[in-house]
Coordinates of N, CA and C and ligand atoms in Angstrom, one line a residue:
X1 N -23.6 -1.6 6.6 CA -22.3 -1.2 6.1 C -22.4 -0.6 4.7
X2 N -21.8 0.6 4.5 CA -21.9 1.1 3.1 C -20.6 0.7 2.4
X3 N -20.8 0.4 1.1 CA -19.6 -0.1 0.3 C -19.2 1.0 -0.7
X4 N -17.8 1.1 -0.8 CA -17.3 2.0 -1.8 C -17.5 1.4 -3.2
X5 N -18.5 2.1 -3.9 CA -18.8 1.5 -5.3 C -17.7 1.8 -6.3
X6 N -17.2 3.0 -6.2 CA -16.2 3.4 -7.1 C -15.0 3.9 -6.3
X7 N -13.8 3.7 -6.9 CA -12.6 4.1 -6.3 C -12.4 5.6 -6.5
X8 N -12.4 6.4 -5.5 CA -12.1 7.8 -5.6 C -10.6 8.0 -5.6
X9 N -10.0 7.9 -6.8 CA -8.6 8.0 -7.0 C -8.0 9.2 -6.4
X10 N -8.6 10.3 -6.7 CA -8.1 11.6 -6.2 C -7.9 11.7 -4.7
X11 N -9.0 11.3 -4.1 CA -9.0 11.3 -2.6 C -8.0 10.3 -2.0
X12 N -7.9 9.1 -2.6 CA -7.0 8.1 -2.1 C -5.5 8.6 -2.3
X13 N -5.2 9.2 -3.5 CA -3.9 9.7 -3.7 C -3.6 10.9 -2.8
X14 N -4.6 11.7 -2.5 CA -4.3 12.8 -1.5 C -4.0 12.2 -0.1
X15 N -4.7 11.1 0.2 CA -4.4 10.5 1.5 C -3.0 9.9 1.6
X16 N -2.5 9.4 0.4 CA -1.2 8.9 0.4 C -0.2 10.1 0.5
X17 N -0.5 11.2 -0.2 CA 0.4 12.3 -0.1 C 0.4 12.9 1.3
X18 N -0.7 12.9 2.0 CA -0.8 13.4 3.4 C 0.1 12.5 4.3
X19 N 0.0 11.2 4.0 CA 0.7 10.3 4.8 C 2.2 10.5 4.6
X20 N 2.6 10.7 3.3 CA 4.0 10.9 3.0 C 4.6 12.1 3.8
X21 N 3.8 13.0 4.1 CA 4.3 14.2 4.8 C 4.7 13.8 6.2
X22 N 4.2 12.7 6.7 CA 4.5 12.2 8.1 C 5.7 11.2 8.1
X23 N 6.3 11.0 6.9 CA 7.3 9.9 6.8 C 8.5 10.2 7.8
X24 N 9.1 9.2 8.3 CA 10.3 9.3 9.1 C 11.4 8.8 8.2
X25 N 12.0 9.7 7.4 CA 13.0 9.2 6.4 C 14.3 10.1 6.4
X26 N 14.9 10.2 7.6 CA 16.0 11.1 7.7 C 17.3 10.6 7.0
X27 N 17.3 9.4 6.6 CA 18.5 8.8 5.9 C 18.4 9.0 4.4
X28 N 17.3 8.5 3.8 CA 17.1 8.6 2.4 C 16.6 10.0 2.0
X29 N 15.9 10.6 2.9 CA 15.1 11.8 2.6 C 14.1 11.6 1.4
X30 N 13.8 10.3 1.2 CA 12.8 9.9 0.2 C 11.5 9.6 0.9
X31 N 10.6 10.5 1.0 CA 9.3 10.3 1.8 C 8.3 9.7 0.9
X32 N 7.7 8.6 1.4 CA 6.7 7.8 0.7 C 5.4 7.7 1.6
X33 N 4.3 7.8 1.0 CA 3.0 7.5 1.7 C 2.2 6.5 1.0
X34 N 1.5 5.7 1.7 CA 0.6 4.7 1.1 C -0.8 4.9 1.8
X35 N -1.8 4.7 1.0 CA -3.2 4.7 1.5 C -4.0 3.5 1.0
X36 N -4.5 2.7 1.8 CA -5.3 1.6 1.5 C -6.8 1.9 1.5
X37 N -7.5 1.5 0.5 CA -9.0 1.8 0.6 C -9.7 0.4 0.7
X38 N -10.6 0.4 1.6 CA -11.4 -0.8 1.9 C -12.8 -0.7 1.4
X39 N -13.4 -1.9 1.2 CA -14.8 -1.9 0.6 C -15.8 -1.2 1.4
X40 N -15.6 -1.0 2.7 CA -16.5 -0.2 3.5 C -16.3 1.3 3.5
X41 N -15.3 1.7 2.6 CA -15.0 3.1 2.5 C -13.9 3.6 3.4
X42 N -13.4 2.8 4.3 CA -12.4 3.2 5.2 C -11.0 3.3 4.5
X43 N -10.2 4.2 4.9 CA -8.9 4.3 4.4 C -7.9 4.2 5.5
X44 N -6.8 3.4 5.3 CA -5.8 3.2 6.3 C -4.5 3.6 5.6
X45 N -3.7 4.5 6.2 CA -2.5 5.0 5.6 C -1.3 4.7 6.4
X46 N -0.1 4.8 5.7 CA 1.1 4.6 6.4 C 2.2 5.4 5.6
X47 N 3.3 5.6 6.3 CA 4.5 6.3 5.7 C 5.7 5.5 6.0
X48 N 6.8 5.7 5.2 CA 8.0 4.9 5.4 C 8.6 5.4 6.8
X49 N 9.2 4.4 7.4 CA 9.8 4.6 8.8 C 11.2 4.0 8.7
X50 N 12.2 4.8 8.6 CA 13.5 4.4 8.5 C 14.2 4.1 9.9
X51 N 15.3 3.5 9.8 CA 16.0 3.2 11.1 C 17.5 3.4 10.9
X52 N 18.2 3.8 12.0 CA 19.6 4.0 11.9 C 20.4 2.8 11.4
X53 N 19.8 1.6 11.6 CA 20.3 0.4 11.0 C 19.5 0.2 9.7
X54 N 20.1 0.8 8.7 CA 19.3 1.0 7.4 C 18.4 -0.1 7.0
X55 N 18.9 -1.3 7.1 CA 18.2 -2.5 6.6 C 16.9 -2.8 7.4
X56 N 16.7 -2.1 8.5 CA 15.4 -2.3 9.3 C 14.3 -1.4 8.9
X57 N 14.6 -0.5 7.9 CA 13.6 0.4 7.5 C 12.3 -0.2 7.0
X58 N 11.2 0.4 7.2 CA 9.9 -0.1 6.7 C 9.4 0.8 5.6
X59 N 8.9 0.2 4.6 CA 8.2 1.0 3.5 C 6.8 1.4 3.9
X60 N 6.4 2.4 3.3 CA 5.0 3.0 3.6 C 3.9 1.9 3.4
X61 N 4.0 1.1 2.4 CA 3.0 0.1 2.1 C 2.9 -0.9 3.3
X62 N 4.1 -1.3 3.8 CA 4.2 -2.3 4.8 C 3.6 -1.7 6.1
X63 N 3.9 -0.4 6.4 CA 3.4 0.2 7.6 C 1.8 0.3 7.5
X64 N 1.3 0.6 6.3 CA -0.2 0.7 6.2 C -0.8 -0.7 6.3
X65 N -0.2 -1.7 5.7 CA -0.8 -3.0 5.9 C -0.7 -3.5 7.3
X66 N 0.4 -3.2 8.0 CA 0.5 -3.6 9.4 C -0.6 -2.9 10.3
X67 N -0.8 -1.6 9.9 CA -1.8 -0.9 10.7 C -3.2 -1.4 10.5
X68 N -3.5 -1.8 9.2 CA -4.8 -2.3 8.9 C -5.0 -3.7 9.6
X69 N -4.0 -4.5 9.5 CA -4.2 -5.9 10.2 C -4.3 -5.7 11.7
X70 N -3.5 -4.8 12.2 CA -3.5 -4.5 13.7 C -4.8 -3.9 14.1
X71 N -5.5 -3.3 13.2 CA -6.8 -2.7 13.4 C -7.9 -3.8 13.3
X72 N -7.5 -5.0 12.9 CA -8.5 -6.1 12.9 C -9.0 -6.4 11.5
X73 N -8.5 -5.6 10.5 CA -9.0 -5.9 9.1 C -8.4 -7.2 8.6
X74 N -9.2 -7.9 7.9 CA -8.7 -9.2 7.3 C -9.1 -9.4 5.9
X75 N -9.2 -8.3 5.2 CA -9.5 -8.4 3.7 C -10.3 -7.1 3.4
X76 N -10.9 -7.1 2.2 CA -11.7 -6.0 1.8 C -10.9 -4.9 1.2
X77 N -9.7 -5.1 1.0 CA -8.9 -4.0 0.4 C -9.2 -3.9 -1.1
X78 N -9.6 -2.8 -1.5 CA -10.0 -2.6 -3.0 C -8.9 -1.8 -3.7
X79 N -8.2 -1.0 -3.1 CA -7.2 -0.2 -3.8 C -6.1 0.2 -2.8
X80 N -4.9 0.5 -3.4 CA -3.8 1.1 -2.6 C -3.2 2.2 -3.5
X81 N -3.0 3.4 -2.9 CA -2.3 4.5 -3.6 C -1.0 4.7 -2.9
X82 N 0.0 5.0 -3.8 CA 1.3 5.3 -3.2 C 1.9 6.6 -3.8
X83 N 2.4 7.4 -3.0 CA 2.9 8.7 -3.4 C 4.3 8.9 -2.9
X84 N 5.2 9.3 -3.7 CA 6.5 9.6 -3.3 C 6.8 11.1 -3.2
X85 N 5.8 11.9 -3.1 CA 5.9 13.4 -3.1 C 6.6 13.8 -4.3
X86 N 7.8 14.3 -4.2 CA 8.5 14.8 -5.4 C 9.3 13.7 -6.2
X87 N 8.6 12.7 -6.6 CA 9.3 11.6 -7.2 C 8.6 11.2 -8.5
X88 N 9.2 10.3 -9.3 CA 8.5 9.7 -10.4 C 7.5 8.7 -9.8
X89 N 6.6 8.2 -10.6 CA 5.6 7.3 -10.1 C 6.2 6.1 -9.4
X90 N 5.7 5.8 -8.2 CA 6.3 4.7 -7.5 C 5.4 3.5 -7.7
X91 N 6.1 2.4 -8.1 CA 5.4 1.1 -8.0 C 6.0 0.4 -6.8
X92 N 5.2 -0.3 -6.0 CA 5.7 -0.9 -4.8 C 6.9 -1.8 -5.0
X93 N 7.8 -1.8 -4.1 CA 9.0 -2.6 -4.1 C 8.5 -4.1 -4.0
X94 N 9.4 -5.0 -4.3 CA 9.1 -6.4 -4.3 C 8.5 -6.9 -3.0
X95 N 9.2 -6.5 -1.9 CA 8.8 -6.9 -0.6 C 7.3 -6.4 -0.3
X96 N 7.1 -5.2 -0.6 CA 5.7 -4.6 -0.4 C 4.7 -5.3 -1.2
X97 N 5.0 -5.7 -2.4 CA 4.0 -6.5 -3.2 C 3.6 -7.7 -2.5
X98 N 4.6 -8.4 -1.9 CA 4.2 -9.6 -1.1 C 3.4 -9.3 0.1
X99 N 3.8 -8.2 0.8 CA 3.0 -7.8 2.0 C 1.6 -7.4 1.7
X100 N 1.4 -6.7 0.5 CA 0.1 -6.3 0.1 C -0.7 -7.5 -0.3
X101 N 0.0 -8.5 -0.9 CA -0.7 -9.7 -1.3 C -1.2 -10.5 -0.1
X102 N -0.6 -10.4 1.0 CA -1.1 -11.1 2.2 C -2.5 -10.6 2.5
X103 N -2.7 -9.3 2.6 CA -4.0 -8.7 2.9 C -5.0 -9.1 1.8
X104 N -4.6 -9.0 0.6 CA -5.5 -9.3 -0.5 C -5.8 -10.8 -0.5
X105 N -4.8 -11.6 -0.2 CA -5.1 -13.0 -0.2 C -6.0 -13.5 0.8
X106 N -6.2 -12.7 1.9 CA -7.1 -13.2 2.9 C -8.6 -13.3 2.4
X107 N -8.9 -12.5 1.4 CA -10.3 -12.7 0.8 C -10.2 -12.9 -0.7
X108 N -9.0 -13.1 -1.2 CA -8.9 -13.4 -2.7 C -9.2 -12.2 -3.6
X109 N -9.0 -11.0 -3.1 CA -9.3 -9.8 -3.9 C -8.0 -9.5 -4.7
X110 N -8.2 -8.6 -5.7 CA -7.1 -8.2 -6.6 C -7.1 -6.7 -6.7
X111 N -6.6 -6.0 -5.6 CA -6.7 -4.6 -5.5 C -6.1 -3.8 -6.7
X112 N -6.6 -2.6 -6.9 CA -6.0 -1.7 -7.8 C -4.9 -1.0 -7.1
X113 N -3.8 -0.8 -7.8 CA -2.6 -0.2 -7.3 C -2.3 1.1 -8.1
X114 N -2.3 2.2 -7.4 CA -2.1 3.5 -8.0 C -0.7 4.1 -7.6
X115 N 0.1 4.5 -8.5 CA 1.3 5.2 -8.2 C 1.3 6.5 -8.8
X116 N 1.7 7.5 -8.0 CA 1.6 8.9 -8.4 C 3.0 9.4 -8.6
X117 N 3.3 10.2 -9.6 CA 4.6 10.8 -9.7 C 4.5 12.0 -10.7
X118 N 5.7 12.5 -11.0 CA 5.8 13.7 -11.8 C 5.0 13.6 -13.1
X119 N 5.2 12.4 -13.7 CA 4.6 12.2 -15.1 C 3.1 11.8 -15.0
X120 N 2.5 11.9 -13.8 CA 1.1 11.5 -13.7 C 0.9 10.2 -12.9
X121 N -0.2 9.7 -13.1 CA -0.6 8.5 -12.3 C -0.4 7.2 -13.1
X122 N 0.1 6.2 -12.5 CA 0.1 4.9 -13.1 C -0.8 4.0 -12.4
X123 N -1.4 3.0 -13.1 CA -2.3 2.1 -12.4 C -2.1 0.7 -12.9
X124 N -2.2 -0.2 -11.9 CA -2.0 -1.6 -12.1 C -3.1 -2.4 -11.3
X125 N -3.1 -3.7 -11.5 CA -3.8 -4.6 -10.6 C -2.6 -5.3 -9.8
X126 N -2.8 -5.6 -8.5 CA -1.8 -6.2 -7.8 C -1.3 -7.5 -8.5
X127 N -2.2 -8.2 -9.1 CA -1.9 -9.5 -9.8 C -0.9 -9.3 -10.9
X128 N -0.9 -8.1 -11.5 CA 0.0 -7.7 -12.6 C 1.4 -7.5 -12.0
X129 N 1.5 -7.0 -10.8 CA 2.8 -6.6 -10.2 C 3.4 -7.9 -9.5
X130 N 2.5 -8.8 -9.1 CA 3.0 -10.0 -8.4 C 2.1 -11.2 -8.9
X131 N 2.4 -11.6 -10.2 CA 1.6 -12.8 -10.7 C 1.9 -14.0 -9.9
X132 N 0.9 -14.9 -9.8 CA 1.0 -16.2 -9.1 C 1.6 -16.0 -7.7
X133 N 1.1 -15.1 -7.0 CA 1.6 -14.7 -5.7 C 1.5 -15.9 -4.7
X134 N 2.5 -16.1 -3.9 CA 2.4 -17.0 -2.7 C 1.5 -16.2 -1.7
X135 N 0.6 -16.9 -1.1 CA -0.3 -16.2 -0.2 C -0.9 -17.1 0.9
X136 N -1.8 -16.6 1.7 CA -2.3 -17.4 2.8 C -2.9 -18.7 2.4
X137 N -3.5 -18.7 1.3 CA -4.2 -20.0 0.9 C -3.2 -21.1 0.6
X138 N -2.0 -20.8 0.3 CA -1.0 -21.9 0.1 C -0.7 -22.6 1.4
X139 N -0.9 -21.9 2.5 CA -0.6 -22.5 3.8 C -1.9 -23.1 4.4
X140 N -3.0 -22.3 4.2 CA -4.3 -22.7 4.7 C -5.3 -22.9 3.6
X141 N -5.2 -24.0 2.8 CA -6.0 -24.1 1.6 C -7.5 -23.9 1.8
X142 N -8.0 -24.3 3.0 CA -9.4 -24.1 3.2 C -9.8 -22.7 3.4
X143 N -8.8 -21.8 3.3 CA -9.1 -20.4 3.5 C -8.7 -19.9 4.9
X144 N -9.3 -18.9 5.2 CA -9.3 -18.2 6.5 C -8.1 -18.5 7.5
X145 N -7.2 -17.6 7.4 CA -6.3 -17.4 8.5 C -7.1 -16.7 9.6
X146 N -6.6 -16.7 10.8 CA -7.4 -16.1 11.9 C -7.6 -14.6 11.6
Ligands
LIG1 N1 10.0 3.1 0.0 C1 8.7 2.9 0.3 O1 8.3 3.4 1.4 N2 7.9 2.2 -0.6 C2 8.3 1.7 -1.8 O2 7.6 1.1 -2.5 C3 9.7 1.9 -2.2 C4 10.6 2.5 -1.2 C5 10.9 3.8 0.9 C6 11.9 2.9 1.6 C7 13.0 3.9 2.0 O3 12.7 4.4 3.3 C8 12.9 4.9 0.9 O4 11.7 4.7 0.3 C9 14.0 4.9 -0.1 O5 14.1 3.6 -0.7

């Protein structure tokens, strides 16, 4: 297995932008894309998926995490890029921070989070956005959820 030694921010942000173009956001018209980068170099992306019952809408980050978990991934996330197309830099909403922390918590990683917007790129660590996160280890202290 080859490992991504450095995070290619440009490529990851482009993947997030490409994903945003596929967003289903007929209600807010606010299209968001997220791209997760894994240690083996794989990228998994998602876009926001809204619903006529507004509260059921899914954010791009949540869709990407669900896709990665459904693909069988259980950790190895080194970075996530988020793009709102024509927006200010997006930092993930509170719910998405928790959803991202689930995937990170499966192997104790602290992924880089990139938000792209008009004024350029912003960068954080997930632990900065969600300090002292509740995660899988709180439930299964020995580690390893299935
Ligand atoms: N949205 C995301 O996809 N990710 C975020 O981090 C913030 C908000 C979506 C949800 C909704 O479909 C639209 O943006 C407007 O809030």
